[in-house]
Tab-separated table of C-alpha atoms in Angstrom:
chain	number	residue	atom	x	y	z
A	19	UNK	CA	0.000	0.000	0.000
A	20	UNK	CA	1.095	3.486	-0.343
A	21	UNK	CA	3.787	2.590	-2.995
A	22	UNK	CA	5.487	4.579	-5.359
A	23	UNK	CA	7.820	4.765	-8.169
A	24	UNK	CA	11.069	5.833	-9.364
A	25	UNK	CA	12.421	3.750	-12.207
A	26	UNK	CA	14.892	3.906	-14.863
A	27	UNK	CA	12.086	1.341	-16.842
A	28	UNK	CA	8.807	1.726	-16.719
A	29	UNK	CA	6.687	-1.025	-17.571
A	30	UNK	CA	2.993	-2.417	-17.672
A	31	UNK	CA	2.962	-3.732	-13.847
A	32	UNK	CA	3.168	-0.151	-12.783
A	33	UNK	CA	-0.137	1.116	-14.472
A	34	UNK	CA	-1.755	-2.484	-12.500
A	35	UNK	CA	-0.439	-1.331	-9.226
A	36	UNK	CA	-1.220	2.718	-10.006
A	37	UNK	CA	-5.102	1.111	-11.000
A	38	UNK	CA	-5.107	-1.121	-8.179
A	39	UNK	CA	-4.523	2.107	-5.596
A	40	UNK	CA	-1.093	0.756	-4.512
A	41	UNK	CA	1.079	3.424	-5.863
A	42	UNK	CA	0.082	6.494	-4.639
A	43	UNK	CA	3.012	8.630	-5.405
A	44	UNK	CA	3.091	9.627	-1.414
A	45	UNK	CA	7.197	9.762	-1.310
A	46	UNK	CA	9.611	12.589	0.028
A	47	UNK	CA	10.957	13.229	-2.726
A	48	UNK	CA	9.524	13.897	-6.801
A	49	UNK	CA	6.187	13.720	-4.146
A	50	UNK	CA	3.056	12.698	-6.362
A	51	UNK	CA	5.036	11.245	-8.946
A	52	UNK	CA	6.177	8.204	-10.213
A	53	UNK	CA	9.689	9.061	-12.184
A	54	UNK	CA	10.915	7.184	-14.811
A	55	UNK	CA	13.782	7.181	-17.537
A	56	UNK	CA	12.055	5.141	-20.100
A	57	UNK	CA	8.969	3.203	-20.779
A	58	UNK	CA	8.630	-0.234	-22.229
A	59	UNK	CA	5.605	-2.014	-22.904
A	60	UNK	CA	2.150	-2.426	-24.530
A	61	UNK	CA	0.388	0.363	-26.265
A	62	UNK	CA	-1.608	0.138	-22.669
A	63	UNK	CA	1.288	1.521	-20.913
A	64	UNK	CA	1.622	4.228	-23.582
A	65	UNK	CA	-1.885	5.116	-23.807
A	66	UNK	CA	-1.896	5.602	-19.656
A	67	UNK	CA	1.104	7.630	-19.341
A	68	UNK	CA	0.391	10.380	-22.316
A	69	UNK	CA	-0.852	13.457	-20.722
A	70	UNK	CA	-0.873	11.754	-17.030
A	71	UNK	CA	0.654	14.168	-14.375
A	72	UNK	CA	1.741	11.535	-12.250
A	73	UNK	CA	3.812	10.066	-14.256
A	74	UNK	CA	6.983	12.277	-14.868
A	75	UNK	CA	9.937	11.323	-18.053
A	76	UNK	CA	13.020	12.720	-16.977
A	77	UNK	CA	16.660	12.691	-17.836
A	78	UNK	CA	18.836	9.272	-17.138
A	79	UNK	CA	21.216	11.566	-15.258
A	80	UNK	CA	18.693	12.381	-12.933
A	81	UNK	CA	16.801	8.916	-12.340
A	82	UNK	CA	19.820	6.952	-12.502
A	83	UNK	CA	21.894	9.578	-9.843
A	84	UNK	CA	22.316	7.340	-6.928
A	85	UNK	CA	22.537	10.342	-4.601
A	86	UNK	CA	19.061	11.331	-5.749
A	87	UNK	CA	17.795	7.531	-5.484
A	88	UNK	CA	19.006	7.695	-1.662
A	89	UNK	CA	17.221	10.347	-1.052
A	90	UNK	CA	13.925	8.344	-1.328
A	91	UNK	CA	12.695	7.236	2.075
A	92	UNK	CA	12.391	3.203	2.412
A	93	UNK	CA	13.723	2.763	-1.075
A	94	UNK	CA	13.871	-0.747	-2.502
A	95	UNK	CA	15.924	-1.318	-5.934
A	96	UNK	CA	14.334	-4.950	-7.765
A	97	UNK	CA	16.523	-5.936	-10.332
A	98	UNK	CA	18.046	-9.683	-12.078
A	99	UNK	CA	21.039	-10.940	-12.601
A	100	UNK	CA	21.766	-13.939	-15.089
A	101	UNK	CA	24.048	-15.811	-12.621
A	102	UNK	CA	25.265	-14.884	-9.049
A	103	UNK	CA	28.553	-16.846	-7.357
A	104	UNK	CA	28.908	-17.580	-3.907
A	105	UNK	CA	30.487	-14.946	-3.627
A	106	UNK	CA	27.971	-12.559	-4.502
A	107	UNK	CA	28.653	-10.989	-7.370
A	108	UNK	CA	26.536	-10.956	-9.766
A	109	UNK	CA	26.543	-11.123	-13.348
A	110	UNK	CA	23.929	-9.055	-15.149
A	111	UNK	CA	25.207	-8.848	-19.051
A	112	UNK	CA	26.376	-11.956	-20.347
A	113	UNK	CA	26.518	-15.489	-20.046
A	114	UNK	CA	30.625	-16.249	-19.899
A	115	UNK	CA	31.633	-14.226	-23.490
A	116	UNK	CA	28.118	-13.572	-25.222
A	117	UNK	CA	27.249	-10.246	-24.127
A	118	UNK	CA	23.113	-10.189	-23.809
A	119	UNK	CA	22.083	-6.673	-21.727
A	120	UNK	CA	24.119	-3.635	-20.654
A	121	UNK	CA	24.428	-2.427	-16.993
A	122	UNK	CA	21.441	-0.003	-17.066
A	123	UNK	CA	21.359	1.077	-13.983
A	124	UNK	CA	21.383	-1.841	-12.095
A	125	UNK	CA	24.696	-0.284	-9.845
A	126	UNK	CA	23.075	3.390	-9.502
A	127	UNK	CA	20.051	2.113	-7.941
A	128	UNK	CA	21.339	-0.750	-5.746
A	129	UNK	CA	23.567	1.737	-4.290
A	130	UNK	CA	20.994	4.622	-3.794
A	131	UNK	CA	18.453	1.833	-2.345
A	132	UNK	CA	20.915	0.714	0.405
A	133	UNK	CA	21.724	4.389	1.127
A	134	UNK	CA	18.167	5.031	1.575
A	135	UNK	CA	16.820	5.527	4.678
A	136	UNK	CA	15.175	2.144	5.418
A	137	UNK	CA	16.256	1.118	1.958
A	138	UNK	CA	16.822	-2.450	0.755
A	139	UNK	CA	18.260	-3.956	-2.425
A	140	UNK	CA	17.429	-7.253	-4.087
A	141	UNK	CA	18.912	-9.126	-6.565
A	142	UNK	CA	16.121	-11.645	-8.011
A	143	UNK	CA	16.757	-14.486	-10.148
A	144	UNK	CA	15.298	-18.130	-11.115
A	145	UNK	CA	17.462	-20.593	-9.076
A	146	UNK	CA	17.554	-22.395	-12.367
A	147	UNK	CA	17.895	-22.014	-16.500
A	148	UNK	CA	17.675	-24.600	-19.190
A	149	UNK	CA	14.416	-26.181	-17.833
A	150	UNK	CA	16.144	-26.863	-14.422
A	151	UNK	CA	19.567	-28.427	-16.036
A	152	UNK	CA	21.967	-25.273	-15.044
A	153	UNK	CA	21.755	-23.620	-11.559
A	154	UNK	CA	22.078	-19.816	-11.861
A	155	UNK	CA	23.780	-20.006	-8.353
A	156	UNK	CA	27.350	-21.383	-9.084
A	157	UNK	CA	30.666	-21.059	-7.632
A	158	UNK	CA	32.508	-19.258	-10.045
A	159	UNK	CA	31.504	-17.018	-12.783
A	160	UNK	CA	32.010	-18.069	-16.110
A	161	UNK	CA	35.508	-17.330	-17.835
A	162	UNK	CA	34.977	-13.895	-19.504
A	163	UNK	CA	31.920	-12.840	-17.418
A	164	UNK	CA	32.031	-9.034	-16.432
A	165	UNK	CA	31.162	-8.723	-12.620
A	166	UNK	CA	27.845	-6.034	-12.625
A	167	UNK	CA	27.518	-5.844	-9.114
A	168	UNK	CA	30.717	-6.811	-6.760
A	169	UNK	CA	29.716	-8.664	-3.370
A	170	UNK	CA	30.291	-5.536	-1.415
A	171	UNK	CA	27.256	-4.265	-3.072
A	172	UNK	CA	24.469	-7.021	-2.570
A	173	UNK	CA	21.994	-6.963	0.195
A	174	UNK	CA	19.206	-9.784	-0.773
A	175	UNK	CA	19.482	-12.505	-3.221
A	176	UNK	CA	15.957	-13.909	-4.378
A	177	UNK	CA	14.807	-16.882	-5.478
A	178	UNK	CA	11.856	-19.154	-5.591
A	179	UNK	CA	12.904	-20.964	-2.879
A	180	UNK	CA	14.202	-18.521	-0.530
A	181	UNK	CA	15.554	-15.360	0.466
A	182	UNK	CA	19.801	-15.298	0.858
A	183	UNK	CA	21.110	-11.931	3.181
A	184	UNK	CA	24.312	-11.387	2.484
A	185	UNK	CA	25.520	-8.053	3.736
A	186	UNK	CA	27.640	-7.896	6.448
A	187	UNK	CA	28.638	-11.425	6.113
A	188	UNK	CA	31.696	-13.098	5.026
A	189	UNK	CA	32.435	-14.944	1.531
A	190	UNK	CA	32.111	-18.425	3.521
A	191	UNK	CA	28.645	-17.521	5.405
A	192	UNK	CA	27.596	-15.903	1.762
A	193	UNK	CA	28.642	-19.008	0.152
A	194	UNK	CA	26.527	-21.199	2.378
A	195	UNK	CA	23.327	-18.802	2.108
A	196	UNK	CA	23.409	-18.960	-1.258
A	197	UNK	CA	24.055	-23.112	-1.430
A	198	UNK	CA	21.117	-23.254	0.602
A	199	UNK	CA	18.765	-21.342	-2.085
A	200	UNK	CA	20.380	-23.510	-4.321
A	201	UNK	CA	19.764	-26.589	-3.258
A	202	UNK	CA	16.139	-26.194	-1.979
A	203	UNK	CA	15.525	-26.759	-5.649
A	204	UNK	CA	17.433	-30.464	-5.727
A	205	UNK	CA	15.686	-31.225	-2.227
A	206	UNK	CA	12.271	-30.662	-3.964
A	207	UNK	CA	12.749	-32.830	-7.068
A	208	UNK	CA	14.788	-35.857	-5.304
């Protein structure tokens, strides 16, 4: 309840949750709007946002400034990653050499969410790809795979099966956290 938004994408969920009375716009900053970079979606999504003042197309530079993300109370940054070690980095742009996505703004917004007061970032992902033959959660990144977000940045990894916190902790506590929401997956299907 009481949601709002500040996004580098915005996408069809958001008019859902702004019809649904969830997003509100109530924030301390931008207050009665829901900021965005971008927009990507149906011709619904286009259709609700022309001529609608709470919905508010600015610059990159400004959405993507972590210093201005921070400054939104309880902030909470949602992105993916296509594999995450136990390390906790993860990778967000390729799998090993084939690049697939750029950063975006994936760093600018994890960072202004955990600066946030009350802010939290998560990193959500599948547990699995290739119908369940390849974990996403492995112990080494690929040969050639850029890093997106080192391990000093990562508060919450995501998955269906559970929730991994690894800030604060060290590479072998983050290594078991994240072999736990690994394996909850084998567990089920043995």
């Amino acid at each position: 309840k009481d949601l709002s938004g500040h996004t580098e994408m915005l996408v069809d969920s958001y008019v859902d949750l702004y019809e649904a009375g969830k997003i509100t716009g109530n924030k301390n900053r931008d207050k009665g709007k829901i900021i965005y970079a971008f927009a990507g979606g149906t011709q619904r999504l286009y259709d609700f946002i022309n001529d609608n003042p709470s919905f508010m197309l600015m610059d990159g530079a400004y959405v993507n400034d972590a210093a201005v993300i921070a400054q939104n109370n309880k902030m909470i940054s949602i992105n993916s990653c296509v594999e995450i070690d136990f390390y906790g980095q993860a990778a967000s742009e390729s799998v090993g050499k084939l690049q697939i996505s750029g950063t975006g703004g994936q760093t600018d917004f994890v960072r202004g969410a955990t600066r946030s007061p009350g802010g939290k970032s998560l990193i959500v992902l599948q547990s699995t790809a290739q119908g369940g033959k390849k974990s996403k959660i492995v112990p080494f990144l690929g040969e050639g795979t850029p890093v997106t977000l080192p391990r000093t940045d990562i508060d919450y990894v995501v998955t269906e099966y559970g929730v991994a916190a690894l800030r604060g902790k060290c590479i072998r506590e983050r290594a078991q956290t994240l072999i736990h929401i690994a394996l909850s997956f084998r567990s089920e299907t043995s």
